[in-house]
C-alpha cells in the first residue's frame, strides 16, 4: 500500500496531465495543428519525389511564397475583420497589368511604377471597403461582384496592351533585382515579404489597430459599444487587402516580366484554402500572420508537388477544393468544441496527503461561541471584505468585490465613505511606514493608495519562469502582502492557474500552484522568491524583521521564511496540521499572531485529496456546482504564540455572522473580522489583550 | 451482467444526471410556511387512529392531540421505533429496531415473533385484513438506523412480507428490493411500494410472488412512506434529495469503500435527514454561503419534500422546504380528521400542511 502510494505520488508529481489543459488554453494552439499538417505533407512529398529538397527548389518556393503569402496576408486581414475578399485574384491581375504597363509600356521610373501599382490596388480595395464598410453591403456578394468587374476590366484592357507589354522590357536594375536578385542566397522578394509579414504581425498582435480589427471581427456589436469606429476599421481592412495584393502583383511582374489571360484566375480559392488551412477562422476575430504563412507554404508545397507528380490541373483544383471543405469543417468543430474540451481537462488534481487530523472536541479547538457576541459593522454595505485593517487614527479599511476600498470612520464605525476606487477586488491590505495603503488586487496586481485616496500601480508582473507553459509573468491572484522594515513588499500569489472567481477550484488540484513574490520599491524590480507553494495566502513579517510567516491554505500549514540575516533563504514549518485552512496571518498583542481559518478540513475531502483520479473524474463528470469542496462554511480564528503554539481559538458556533473568516486585525482590545464571501465586518472584544496595542504601533513604533 | 452494464455506463455522461426539481416538483416553500404543530425529537412515523394521531419518535410512541398541541407518551420500547401502522380494524403495529413487531390490540401489547434478520429494519407496515399484515423490510443486512450504510453499499436486500397474525407465518411477496420504505394499497388491490435507493414506486401483487411493475421512476429525491388520501390517491414523503455527487460516489468503488471503512457515517458524502451543521460534513461547491445567504438551489445534503400522487401514483402536487429552509427529512404523512400532517424528522417537528391551494 505504501509503495502504491509512493508510485502514485511520483506519477502525479510529474505526469498530472496539467500540461494538456495549459497547452489547450494557449492561443497558439490554433496554429499547432496546421504546423503538424505542414510537416507531414512535406515529409510525404520528400518521400514521393526524390531529390525534392535542393536550394533551387527552396529558392523557387520562397519567391512564390513572397507573392502568394502576401495575398494570403491580405485575405487574412479581411477575414479577421469578419468579412471575406473574393476579388483578390482579379485585383491581383489588374495590379500586374498596371505594373507591367508602367514599367514596359510607359517606361516610368521604378518608384513611379510602384506608386501606380499600389494606387490601382488601393483604389480596388477602397471600392470594396466603401461598399462593405460604409454602405454595409454583404462582403461575400460585394467582392463576388467586384471579382467579376475587375476581371472584366482586365479582359478589356489586357488585349490592347498585350503586344506592347511583351514587346518591350524594362532596363531598370532595381526591377531586375526585385525579380531575380538575392542577398546571401535569400531571394530579394522573400526578404521584402518577410519584413512586411513581421510588420503586420506586430500590428495585429501588439498594436491598437490590430486589436481593434480583432475586436470588430470577434464581436462587431461589442466593438461598436466599446467605442471602436467599426465602419472605418472594416473599410481599412479591405484597403490593406488591396495594397498587399498590389505589392504581391508587383513582385510577380518583376519576376515574370509578362502576363497572360489567366493571371489570377482561381487565385481566391487557393488563397482561401491556404488561409483556412493555416487556422484563420472564417467566423472572424481569430487568426494570425503565422497561421496564414503556414497555410500558404502548405498549399504551395502541395500544388508544386502535385505538378511535379504530373497530376492534371483539374485534379489539383479538385484536391484543393476538398481540402478547403475539410479545413472549414474542422475549423467549425474546433471553434465550437475547444472551450468544452478545455473545461473538461483543465482541472488537473494531484496527490496531497495531509497528516491525520488531530482535532478533538475537548482540545484547544473545542467549539465555543466567543464570536457569537460579535458587533456587526457595515452589514449589507460591504460585499467581500477579504481583509480588514485599521490606520493610526483608528479608521477601518476594507476592500469590496465592487472594486473599491471603503473606510469606516472611528470611533463607532457607523459612517462609511468610499476611500478609493480600484477596479478589481482588493484582497490583502497593509500600510507602509509613510501611511500609504498597499493592496493586492485579484486579477490586477499590487496597488498603492495614498492617504488622500489617489491610486497608483506598484507592480503587476514578475519574472517569467522558463519552464512554465502558462505565462506566469502577469499576476493572476495576488492575495496578501506585508512590508519589511526596509520597505520591500512581500506578497503571495495564491495560484497561477485560476482567476479570482474560481479560487476554491484550486483546492481540487492540491498542487503547488502559488508563489511568494518580492517587490523592491528602491529598484522597482519584482522577483518570485519561492515557487510551488500550495495556495500561499496570508503573509506577515515577523518581529525580527528578517523573516516572514506565510500560510499554505490547502496544505493546512504555516511556514517561516528568512529573507535576510544569518538564516537567509531558509524555510521551516511554523505550525502544521491545522484543523482548517489558514488564510490571512496578522500580528496580535503580546507578541502573538492571529490566523484566520477560512474553512475546516473534512475527512471526505482529505480522502479525496489522496485520490487524484477520483477528483479528476469528478471534475469531468459532474456539474461544477455539485463538486466536493473543502468545508468553507465554517471557520474560526486562532491565536498562535511566537513559536507557533495554539493559545486561543474563537468560534461562531451558529455560523450565522461569520461562517468563514479570511482575515483579522487586532486594534485596542478588539479583534476585527473579515470574510471574502461575507457581507459584514465583525468586531469582538478581547478581554485578555493589551487595550492600547495597535497594529500600526507594532510595525512602525509609536509616534 | 451488472459488471457489463456498469462497464458500458462508465463513460456515458447521462448516467450521472439527476432529475431536476421541475414540473410537478417545481420548488416552493410550502413546508416552511406550514403550521408547526409541535416539536417532537426525531419524529418518525405517523399513524392515524380513531382516538388520536400516533407518532413514533426515538424509542417512544406518542399519542398526539394536534389541536391541544400535546404529545402524550404511550410506551417506551427497548430499541428505536422504526415504524408505526394503524389498522382500520383497531390494532396498532409498531416495529422496534432489534426487537421485531409489537401489536397494540384492545389496550394490550403483544409481541409478534420474526426471524432475526427481518426484525431490525421494518420500515413500514400495512394491515390487509384482520389477520394479514404487510411488512416492508428495508434491508436484511443493516439496521434501520444504519440506512446510510445500506445505501452506500448499494444494498438491495429489502423485501415486502405478508405476515399472518393468527399463525405467525411469513411469506415474501417481493424480494431484492433496494430499501422499500413505504406501503399503500392501490385501487386494484395491489400494493404500492416506495423503493428508496432506486428512487421509484413499484406495484406488488399481495397474494403471491410475481413480477413487479414500476409505477413511477426517476424521482428527484429518495422516497419514504406512502399514506392514503381520503380524496383519492396518496401522499408520498421523500426524505432526502438526490445529488450528482452521491450518484458519482456510488460508482466510485475505491473511494466509497475507503470512505465507509475509515470515516464515521455522519461525515459521509450522501443524503441526510438534516443539515446538522456538523463541521465534518462535506460541502458542495454550490452550497458555499455567499454574502451571508445560503442559496435555495444549493446542492444541500437534506431537503424537505412531500408529493401528492394520483391513484396511478403520478405526482399532481408537491410541497417543499429548500436548501435554505429547515423542515427537512420528511419521513411520513398522515391524514387525521380531515387535516394533513407531515413529520419532519430532520427538524423534529410535526407540521400541518395547508392543502387548499394544491391544484
mmCIF file with all atom_site columns, N, CA, C and O in Angstrom, chain A residues 359 602-604 607 611 614 617-618 621-627 629 631 633-634 656 677-679, chain B residues 10 15 244 248 252 254-255 258 267 279-292 299:
data_model
loop_
_atom_site.group_PDB
_atom_site.id
_atom_site.type_symbol
_atom_site.label_atom_id
_atom_site.label_alt_id
_atom_site.label_comp_id
_atom_site.label_asym_id
_atom_site.label_entity_id
_atom_site.label_seq_id
_atom_site.pdbx_PDB_ins_code
_atom_site.Cartn_x
_atom_site.Cartn_y
_atom_site.Cartn_z
_atom_site.occupancy
_atom_site.B_iso_or_equiv
_atom_site.pdbx_formal_charge
_atom_site.auth_seq_id
_atom_site.auth_comp_id
_atom_site.auth_asym_id
_atom_site.auth_atom_id
_atom_site.pdbx_PDB_model_num
ATOM 1   N N  . UNK A 1 359 ? -7.681  17.100 15.538  1.00 0.00 ? 359 UNK A N  1
ATOM 2   C CA . UNK A 1 359 ? -8.608  17.898 16.340  1.00 0.00 ? 359 UNK A CA 1
ATOM 3   C C  . UNK A 1 359 ? -9.562  16.983 17.111  1.00 0.00 ? 359 UNK A C  1
ATOM 4   O O  . UNK A 1 359 ? -10.145 16.067 16.561  1.00 0.00 ? 359 UNK A O  1
ATOM 5   N N  . UNK A 1 602 ? -12.398 18.345 6.191   1.00 0.00 ? 602 UNK A N  1
ATOM 6   C CA . UNK A 1 602 ? -13.361 17.264 6.401   1.00 0.00 ? 602 UNK A CA 1
ATOM 7   C C  . UNK A 1 602 ? -12.683 15.971 5.983   1.00 0.00 ? 602 UNK A C  1
ATOM 8   O O  . UNK A 1 602 ? -11.808 15.973 5.123   1.00 0.00 ? 602 UNK A O  1
ATOM 9   N N  . UNK A 1 603 ? -13.119 14.893 6.609   1.00 0.00 ? 603 UNK A N  1
ATOM 10  C CA . UNK A 1 603 ? -12.473 13.605 6.321   1.00 0.00 ? 603 UNK A CA 1
ATOM 11  C C  . UNK A 1 603 ? -12.703 13.183 4.878   1.00 0.00 ? 603 UNK A C  1
ATOM 12  O O  . UNK A 1 603 ? -11.832 12.613 4.237   1.00 0.00 ? 603 UNK A O  1
ATOM 13  N N  . UNK A 1 604 ? -13.895 13.516 4.365   1.00 0.00 ? 604 UNK A N  1
ATOM 14  C CA . UNK A 1 604 ? -14.175 13.113 2.979   1.00 0.00 ? 604 UNK A CA 1
ATOM 15  C C  . UNK A 1 604 ? -13.281 13.867 2.005   1.00 0.00 ? 604 UNK A C  1
ATOM 16  O O  . UNK A 1 604 ? -12.825 13.309 1.014   1.00 0.00 ? 604 UNK A O  1
ATOM 17  N N  . UNK A 1 607 ? -9.731  12.588 2.203   1.00 0.00 ? 607 UNK A N  1
ATOM 18  C CA . UNK A 1 607 ? -9.624  11.316 1.479   1.00 0.00 ? 607 UNK A CA 1
ATOM 19  C C  . UNK A 1 607 ? -9.557  11.576 -0.026  1.00 0.00 ? 607 UNK A C  1
ATOM 20  O O  . UNK A 1 607 ? -8.752  10.975 -0.734  1.00 0.00 ? 607 UNK A O  1
ATOM 21  N N  . UNK A 1 611 ? -6.808  10.924 -3.531  1.00 0.00 ? 611 UNK A N  1
ATOM 22  C CA . UNK A 1 611 ? -7.271  10.183 -4.713  1.00 0.00 ? 611 UNK A CA 1
ATOM 23  C C  . UNK A 1 611 ? -7.450  11.144 -5.887  1.00 0.00 ? 611 UNK A C  1
ATOM 24  O O  . UNK A 1 611 ? -8.565  11.543 -6.219  1.00 0.00 ? 611 UNK A O  1
ATOM 25  N N  . UNK A 1 614 ? -9.918  10.259 -8.668  1.00 0.00 ? 614 UNK A N  1
ATOM 26  C CA . UNK A 1 614 ? -11.310 10.460 -8.242  1.00 0.00 ? 614 UNK A CA 1
ATOM 27  C C  . UNK A 1 614 ? -11.721 11.910 -8.489  1.00 0.00 ? 614 UNK A C  1
ATOM 28  O O  . UNK A 1 614 ? -12.775 12.196 -9.052  1.00 0.00 ? 614 UNK A O  1
ATOM 29  N N  . UNK A 1 617 ? -12.044 12.674 -12.259 1.00 0.00 ? 617 UNK A N  1
ATOM 30  C CA . UNK A 1 617 ? -13.302 12.180 -12.834 1.00 0.00 ? 617 UNK A CA 1
ATOM 31  C C  . UNK A 1 617 ? -14.472 13.040 -12.358 1.00 0.00 ? 617 UNK A C  1
ATOM 32  O O  . UNK A 1 617 ? -15.387 13.338 -13.115 1.00 0.00 ? 617 UNK A O  1
ATOM 33  N N  . UNK A 1 618 ? -14.405 13.455 -11.104 1.00 0.00 ? 618 UNK A N  1
ATOM 34  C CA . UNK A 1 618 ? -15.491 14.277 -10.587 1.00 0.00 ? 618 UNK A CA 1
ATOM 35  C C  . UNK A 1 618 ? -15.582 15.583 -11.369 1.00 0.00 ? 618 UNK A C  1
ATOM 36  O O  . UNK A 1 618 ? -16.666 16.005 -11.774 1.00 0.00 ? 618 UNK A O  1
ATOM 37  N N  . UNK A 1 621 ? -17.072 14.792 -14.774 1.00 0.00 ? 621 UNK A N  1
ATOM 38  C CA . UNK A 1 621 ? -18.369 14.160 -14.967 1.00 0.00 ? 621 UNK A CA 1
ATOM 39  C C  . UNK A 1 621 ? -19.528 14.852 -14.286 1.00 0.00 ? 621 UNK A C  1
ATOM 40  O O  . UNK A 1 621 ? -20.668 14.636 -14.675 1.00 0.00 ? 621 UNK A O  1
ATOM 41  N N  . UNK A 1 622 ? -19.281 15.657 -13.269 1.00 0.00 ? 622 UNK A N  1
ATOM 42  C CA . UNK A 1 622 ? -20.447 16.289 -12.665 1.00 0.00 ? 622 UNK A CA 1
ATOM 43  C C  . UNK A 1 622 ? -20.332 17.803 -12.721 1.00 0.00 ? 622 UNK A C  1
ATOM 44  O O  . UNK A 1 622 ? -19.249 18.354 -12.864 1.00 0.00 ? 622 UNK A O  1
ATOM 45  N N  . UNK A 1 623 ? -21.496 18.438 -12.658 1.00 0.00 ? 623 UNK A N  1
ATOM 46  C CA . UNK A 1 623 ? -21.566 19.890 -12.812 1.00 0.00 ? 623 UNK A CA 1
ATOM 47  C C  . UNK A 1 623 ? -20.744 20.573 -11.729 1.00 0.00 ? 623 UNK A C  1
ATOM 48  O O  . UNK A 1 623 ? -20.644 20.084 -10.605 1.00 0.00 ? 623 UNK A O  1
ATOM 49  N N  . UNK A 1 624 ? -20.160 21.712 -12.076 1.00 0.00 ? 624 UNK A N  1
ATOM 50  C CA . UNK A 1 624 ? -19.230 22.343 -11.129 1.00 0.00 ? 624 UNK A CA 1
ATOM 51  C C  . UNK A 1 624 ? -19.923 22.772 -9.843  1.00 0.00 ? 624 UNK A C  1
ATOM 52  O O  . UNK A 1 624 ? -19.298 22.822 -8.794  1.00 0.00 ? 624 UNK A O  1
ATOM 53  N N  . UNK A 1 625 ? -21.213 23.079 -9.889  1.00 0.00 ? 625 UNK A N  1
ATOM 54  C CA . UNK A 1 625 ? -21.921 23.443 -8.650  1.00 0.00 ? 625 UNK A CA 1
ATOM 55  C C  . UNK A 1 625 ? -22.016 22.275 -7.682  1.00 0.00 ? 625 UNK A C  1
ATOM 56  O O  . UNK A 1 625 ? -22.286 22.464 -6.503  1.00 0.00 ? 625 UNK A O  1
ATOM 57  N N  . UNK A 1 626 ? -21.828 21.063 -8.196  1.00 0.00 ? 626 UNK A N  1
ATOM 58  C CA . UNK A 1 626 ? -22.001 19.879 -7.356  1.00 0.00 ? 626 UNK A CA 1
ATOM 59  C C  . UNK A 1 626 ? -20.671 19.318 -6.874  1.00 0.00 ? 626 UNK A C  1
ATOM 60  O O  . UNK A 1 626 ? -20.633 18.290 -6.213  1.00 0.00 ? 626 UNK A O  1
ATOM 61  N N  . UNK A 1 627 ? -19.566 19.968 -7.234  1.00 0.00 ? 627 UNK A N  1
ATOM 62  C CA . UNK A 1 627 ? -18.260 19.434 -6.842  1.00 0.00 ? 627 UNK A CA 1
ATOM 63  C C  . UNK A 1 627 ? -18.091 19.403 -5.330  1.00 0.00 ? 627 UNK A C  1
ATOM 64  O O  . UNK A 1 627 ? -18.604 20.253 -4.616  1.00 0.00 ? 627 UNK A O  1
ATOM 65  N N  . UNK A 1 629 ? -16.213 20.205 -2.151  1.00 0.00 ? 629 UNK A N  1
ATOM 66  C CA . UNK A 1 629 ? -15.336 21.314 -1.777  1.00 0.00 ? 629 UNK A CA 1
ATOM 67  C C  . UNK A 1 629 ? -14.855 21.116 -0.346  1.00 0.00 ? 629 UNK A C  1
ATOM 68  O O  . UNK A 1 629 ? -15.476 20.394 0.418   1.00 0.00 ? 629 UNK A O  1
ATOM 69  N N  . UNK A 1 631 ? -14.803 22.346 3.397   1.00 0.00 ? 631 UNK A N  1
ATOM 70  C CA . UNK A 1 631 ? -15.918 22.993 4.095   1.00 0.00 ? 631 UNK A CA 1
ATOM 71  C C  . UNK A 1 631 ? -15.561 24.440 4.437   1.00 0.00 ? 631 UNK A C  1
ATOM 72  O O  . UNK A 1 631 ? -15.046 24.738 5.496   1.00 0.00 ? 631 UNK A O  1
ATOM 73  N N  . UNK A 1 633 ? -17.719 26.740 4.836   1.00 0.00 ? 633 UNK A N  1
ATOM 74  C CA . UNK A 1 633 ? -18.848 27.385 5.505   1.00 0.00 ? 633 UNK A CA 1
ATOM 75  C C  . UNK A 1 633 ? -18.653 27.453 7.015   1.00 0.00 ? 633 UNK A C  1
ATOM 76  O O  . UNK A 1 633 ? -19.545 27.848 7.739   1.00 0.00 ? 633 UNK A O  1
ATOM 77  N N  . UNK A 1 634 ? -17.487 27.030 7.482   1.00 0.00 ? 634 UNK A N  1
ATOM 78  C CA . UNK A 1 634 ? -17.282 27.058 8.919   1.00 0.00 ? 634 UNK A CA 1
ATOM 79  C C  . UNK A 1 634 ? -15.810 27.342 9.176   1.00 0.00 ? 634 UNK A C  1
ATOM 80  O O  . UNK A 1 634 ? -14.950 26.584 8.754   1.00 0.00 ? 634 UNK A O  1
ATOM 81  N N  . UNK A 1 656 ? -23.786 32.022 11.760  1.00 0.00 ? 656 UNK A N  1
ATOM 82  C CA . UNK A 1 656 ? -24.710 32.961 11.130  1.00 0.00 ? 656 UNK A CA 1
ATOM 83  C C  . UNK A 1 656 ? -23.959 34.196 10.616  1.00 0.00 ? 656 UNK A C  1
ATOM 84  O O  . UNK A 1 656 ? -24.121 34.602 9.474   1.00 0.00 ? 656 UNK A O  1
ATOM 85  N N  . UNK A 1 677 ? -16.426 36.010 1.287   1.00 0.00 ? 677 UNK A N  1
ATOM 86  C CA . UNK A 1 677 ? -17.759 35.872 0.691   1.00 0.00 ? 677 UNK A CA 1
ATOM 87  C C  . UNK A 1 677 ? -18.826 36.304 1.691   1.00 0.00 ? 677 UNK A C  1
ATOM 88  O O  . UNK A 1 677 ? -19.943 35.828 1.652   1.00 0.00 ? 677 UNK A O  1
ATOM 89  N N  . UNK A 1 678 ? -18.466 37.225 2.573   1.00 0.00 ? 678 UNK A N  1
ATOM 90  C CA . UNK A 1 678 ? -19.418 37.708 3.561   1.00 0.00 ? 678 UNK A CA 1
ATOM 91  C C  . UNK A 1 678 ? -19.867 39.115 3.192   1.00 0.00 ? 678 UNK A C  1
ATOM 92  O O  . UNK A 1 678 ? -19.304 39.749 2.304   1.00 0.00 ? 678 UNK A O  1
ATOM 93  N N  . UNK A 1 679 ? -20.872 39.609 3.896   1.00 0.00 ? 679 UNK A N  1
ATOM 94  C CA . UNK A 1 679 ? -21.322 40.971 3.617   1.00 0.00 ? 679 UNK A CA 1
ATOM 95  C C  . UNK A 1 679 ? -21.347 41.808 4.894   1.00 0.00 ? 679 UNK A C  1
ATOM 96  O O  . UNK A 1 679 ? -22.197 42.642 5.087   1.00 0.00 ? 679 UNK A O  1
ATOM 97  N N  . UNK B 2 10  ? -19.916 3.471  -17.908 1.00 0.00 ? 10  UNK B N  1
ATOM 98  C CA . UNK B 2 10  ? -18.836 4.264  -17.332 1.00 0.00 ? 10  UNK B CA 1
ATOM 99  C C  . UNK B 2 10  ? -18.657 5.628  -18.006 1.00 0.00 ? 10  UNK B C  1
ATOM 100 O O  . UNK B 2 10  ? -18.510 6.635  -17.355 1.00 0.00 ? 10  UNK B O  1
ATOM 101 N N  . UNK B 2 15  ? -25.537 9.057  -17.356 1.00 0.00 ? 15  UNK B N  1
ATOM 102 C CA . UNK B 2 15  ? -25.839 8.145  -16.262 1.00 0.00 ? 15  UNK B CA 1
ATOM 103 C C  . UNK B 2 15  ? -25.767 8.841  -14.910 1.00 0.00 ? 15  UNK B C  1
ATOM 104 O O  . UNK B 2 15  ? -26.300 8.342  -13.941 1.00 0.00 ? 15  UNK B O  1
ATOM 105 N N  . UNK B 2 244 ? -25.906 14.688 -7.720  1.00 0.00 ? 244 UNK B N  1
ATOM 106 C CA . UNK B 2 244 ? -24.942 14.110 -8.666  1.00 0.00 ? 244 UNK B CA 1
ATOM 107 C C  . UNK B 2 244 ? -23.734 13.556 -7.937  1.00 0.00 ? 244 UNK B C  1
ATOM 108 O O  . UNK B 2 244 ? -23.197 12.512 -8.308  1.00 0.00 ? 244 UNK B O  1
ATOM 109 N N  . UNK B 2 248 ? -22.318 9.898  -8.135  1.00 0.00 ? 248 UNK B N  1
ATOM 110 C CA . UNK B 2 248 ? -20.934 9.709  -8.585  1.00 0.00 ? 248 UNK B CA 1
ATOM 111 C C  . UNK B 2 248 ? -20.166 8.824  -7.603  1.00 0.00 ? 248 UNK B C  1
ATOM 112 O O  . UNK B 2 248 ? -19.492 7.870  -7.999  1.00 0.00 ? 248 UNK B O  1
ATOM 113 N N  . UNK B 2 252 ? -17.974 5.162  -7.637  1.00 0.00 ? 252 UNK B N  1
ATOM 114 C CA . UNK B 2 252 ? -16.534 5.183  -7.383  1.00 0.00 ? 252 UNK B CA 1
ATOM 115 C C  . UNK B 2 252 ? -16.225 4.183  -6.274  1.00 0.00 ? 252 UNK B C  1
ATOM 116 O O  . UNK B 2 252 ? -16.124 4.554  -5.103  1.00 0.00 ? 252 UNK B O  1
ATOM 117 N N  . UNK B 2 254 ? -13.610 2.483  -5.255  1.00 0.00 ? 254 UNK B N  1
ATOM 118 C CA . UNK B 2 254 ? -12.398 2.643  -4.461  1.00 0.00 ? 254 UNK B CA 1
ATOM 119 C C  . UNK B 2 254 ? -12.607 3.684  -3.373  1.00 0.00 ? 254 UNK B C  1
ATOM 120 O O  . UNK B 2 254 ? -12.373 3.445  -2.185  1.00 0.00 ? 254 UNK B O  1
ATOM 121 N N  . UNK B 2 255 ? -13.100 4.854  -3.787  1.00 0.00 ? 255 UNK B N  1
ATOM 122 C CA . UNK B 2 255 ? -13.312 5.939  -2.834  1.00 0.00 ? 255 UNK B CA 1
ATOM 123 C C  . UNK B 2 255 ? -14.390 5.558  -1.819  1.00 0.00 ? 255 UNK B C  1
ATOM 124 O O  . UNK B 2 255 ? -14.224 5.731  -0.616  1.00 0.00 ? 255 UNK B O  1
ATOM 125 N N  . UNK B 2 258 ? -13.303 2.970  0.816   1.00 0.00 ? 258 UNK B N  1
ATOM 126 C CA . UNK B 2 258 ? -12.388 3.525  1.815   1.00 0.00 ? 258 UNK B CA 1
ATOM 127 C C  . UNK B 2 258 ? -13.126 4.498  2.733   1.00 0.00 ? 258 UNK B C  1
ATOM 128 O O  . UNK B 2 258 ? -12.885 4.548  3.936   1.00 0.00 ? 258 UNK B O  1
ATOM 129 N N  . UNK B 2 267 ? -20.223 11.806 8.618   1.00 0.00 ? 267 UNK B N  1
ATOM 130 C CA . UNK B 2 267 ? -19.378 12.673 7.805   1.00 0.00 ? 267 UNK B CA 1
ATOM 131 C C  . UNK B 2 267 ? -19.288 12.206 6.358   1.00 0.00 ? 267 UNK B C  1
ATOM 132 O O  . UNK B 2 267 ? -18.526 12.762 5.583   1.00 0.00 ? 267 UNK B O  1
ATOM 133 N N  . UNK B 2 279 ? -19.282 19.986 11.662  1.00 0.00 ? 279 UNK B N  1
ATOM 134 C CA . UNK B 2 279 ? -18.100 20.511 10.975  1.00 0.00 ? 279 UNK B CA 1
ATOM 135 C C  . UNK B 2 279 ? -17.503 19.505 10.011  1.00 0.00 ? 279 UNK B C  1
ATOM 136 O O  . UNK B 2 279 ? -16.793 19.868 9.083   1.00 0.00 ? 279 UNK B O  1
ATOM 137 N N  . UNK B 2 280 ? -17.751 18.240 10.265  1.00 0.00 ? 280 UNK B N  1
ATOM 138 C CA . UNK B 2 280 ? -17.120 17.198 9.461   1.00 0.00 ? 280 UNK B CA 1
ATOM 139 C C  . UNK B 2 280 ? -17.832 16.967 8.145   1.00 0.00 ? 280 UNK B C  1
ATOM 140 O O  . UNK B 2 280 ? -17.361 16.236 7.304   1.00 0.00 ? 280 UNK B O  1
ATOM 141 N N  . UNK B 2 281 ? -19.010 17.574 8.003   1.00 0.00 ? 281 UNK B N  1
ATOM 142 C CA . UNK B 2 281 ? -19.799 17.250 6.824   1.00 0.00 ? 281 UNK B CA 1
ATOM 143 C C  . UNK B 2 281 ? -19.179 17.832 5.566   1.00 0.00 ? 281 UNK B C  1
ATOM 144 O O  . UNK B 2 281 ? -18.706 18.955 5.565   1.00 0.00 ? 281 UNK B O  1
ATOM 145 N N  . UNK B 2 282 ? -19.188 17.065 4.483   1.00 0.00 ? 282 UNK B N  1
ATOM 146 C CA . UNK B 2 282 ? -18.653 17.587 3.231   1.00 0.00 ? 282 UNK B CA 1
ATOM 147 C C  . UNK B 2 282 ? -19.519 18.720 2.692   1.00 0.00 ? 282 UNK B C  1
ATOM 148 O O  . UNK B 2 282 ? -20.694 18.828 3.036   1.00 0.00 ? 282 UNK B O  1
ATOM 149 N N  . UNK B 2 283 ? -18.907 19.534 1.861   1.00 0.00 ? 283 UNK B N  1
ATOM 150 C CA . UNK B 2 283 ? -19.608 20.677 1.295   1.00 0.00 ? 283 UNK B CA 1
ATOM 151 C C  . UNK B 2 283 ? -19.515 20.583 -0.221  1.00 0.00 ? 283 UNK B C  1
ATOM 152 O O  . UNK B 2 283 ? -18.496 20.166 -0.760  1.00 0.00 ? 283 UNK B O  1
ATOM 153 N N  . UNK B 2 284 ? -20.589 20.971 -0.894  1.00 0.00 ? 284 UNK B N  1
ATOM 154 C CA . UNK B 2 284 ? -20.538 21.008 -2.354  1.00 0.00 ? 284 UNK B CA 1
ATOM 155 C C  . UNK B 2 284 ? -20.449 22.459 -2.801  1.00 0.00 ? 284 UNK B C  1
ATOM 156 O O  . UNK B 2 284 ? -20.915 23.373 -2.117  1.00 0.00 ? 284 UNK B O  1
ATOM 157 N N  . UNK B 2 285 ? -19.853 22.638 -3.980  1.00 0.00 ? 285 UNK B N  1
ATOM 158 C CA . UNK B 2 285 ? -19.494 23.987 -4.424  1.00 0.00 ? 285 UNK B CA 1
ATOM 159 C C  . UNK B 2 285 ? -20.652 24.973 -4.326  1.00 0.00 ? 285 UNK B C  1
ATOM 160 O O  . UNK B 2 285 ? -20.489 26.092 -3.860  1.00 0.00 ? 285 UNK B O  1
ATOM 161 N N  . UNK B 2 286 ? -21.838 24.552 -4.758  1.00 0.00 ? 286 UNK B N  1
ATOM 162 C CA . UNK B 2 286 ? -22.961 25.479 -4.781  1.00 0.00 ? 286 UNK B CA 1
ATOM 163 C C  . UNK B 2 286 ? -23.501 25.826 -3.415  1.00 0.00 ? 286 UNK B C  1
ATOM 164 O O  . UNK B 2 286 ? -24.331 26.719 -3.277  1.00 0.00 ? 286 UNK B O  1
ATOM 165 N N  . UNK B 2 287 ? -23.032 25.126 -2.378  1.00 0.00 ? 287 UNK B N  1
ATOM 166 C CA . UNK B 2 287 ? -23.565 25.364 -1.045  1.00 0.00 ? 287 UNK B CA 1
ATOM 167 C C  . UNK B 2 287 ? -22.723 26.329 -0.227  1.00 0.00 ? 287 UNK B C  1
ATOM 168 O O  . UNK B 2 287 ? -22.950 26.481 0.965   1.00 0.00 ? 287 UNK B O  1
ATOM 169 N N  . UNK B 2 288 ? -21.728 26.953 -0.849  1.00 0.00 ? 288 UNK B N  1
ATOM 170 C CA . UNK B 2 288 ? -20.929 27.938 -0.113  1.00 0.00 ? 288 UNK B CA 1
ATOM 171 C C  . UNK B 2 288 ? -21.813 29.142 0.196   1.00 0.00 ? 288 UNK B C  1
ATOM 172 O O  . UNK B 2 288 ? -22.486 29.663 -0.686  1.00 0.00 ? 288 UNK B O  1
ATOM 173 N N  . UNK B 2 289 ? -21.834 29.540 1.449   1.00 0.00 ? 289 UNK B N  1
ATOM 174 C CA . UNK B 2 289 ? -22.631 30.715 1.835   1.00 0.00 ? 289 UNK B CA 1
ATOM 175 C C  . UNK B 2 289 ? -22.050 31.953 1.177   1.00 0.00 ? 289 UNK B C  1
ATOM 176 O O  . UNK B 2 289 ? -20.862 32.244 1.336   1.00 0.00 ? 289 UNK B O  1
ATOM 177 N N  . UNK B 2 290 ? -22.849 32.673 0.453   1.00 0.00 ? 290 UNK B N  1
ATOM 178 C CA . UNK B 2 290 ? -22.389 33.897 -0.193  1.00 0.00 ? 290 UNK B CA 1
ATOM 179 C C  . UNK B 2 290 ? -23.140 35.067 0.402   1.00 0.00 ? 290 UNK B C  1
ATOM 180 O O  . UNK B 2 290 ? -24.356 35.074 0.436   1.00 0.00 ? 290 UNK B O  1
ATOM 181 N N  . UNK B 2 291 ? -22.391 36.060 0.846   1.00 0.00 ? 291 UNK B N  1
ATOM 182 C CA . UNK B 2 291 ? -22.964 37.284 1.407   1.00 0.00 ? 291 UNK B CA 1
ATOM 183 C C  . UNK B 2 291 ? -24.003 36.948 2.499   1.00 0.00 ? 291 UNK B C  1
ATOM 184 O O  . UNK B 2 291 ? -25.071 37.523 2.571   1.00 0.00 ? 291 UNK B O  1
ATOM 185 N N  . UNK B 2 292 ? -23.648 35.953 3.308   1.00 0.00 ? 292 UNK B N  1
ATOM 186 C CA . UNK B 2 292 ? -24.499 35.614 4.434   1.00 0.00 ? 292 UNK B CA 1
ATOM 187 C C  . UNK B 2 292 ? -25.747 34.818 4.062   1.00 0.00 ? 292 UNK B C  1
ATOM 188 O O  . UNK B 2 292 ? -26.623 34.646 4.886   1.00 0.00 ? 292 UNK B O  1
ATOM 189 N N  . UNK B 2 299 ? -26.855 22.676 -3.642  1.00 0.00 ? 299 UNK B N  1
ATOM 190 C CA . UNK B 2 299 ? -26.912 21.210 -3.576  1.00 0.00 ? 299 UNK B CA 1
ATOM 191 C C  . UNK B 2 299 ? -26.710 20.733 -2.139  1.00 0.00 ? 299 UNK B C  1
ATOM 192 O O  . UNK B 2 299 ? -25.644 20.283 -1.768  1.00 0.00 ? 299 UNK B O  1
#
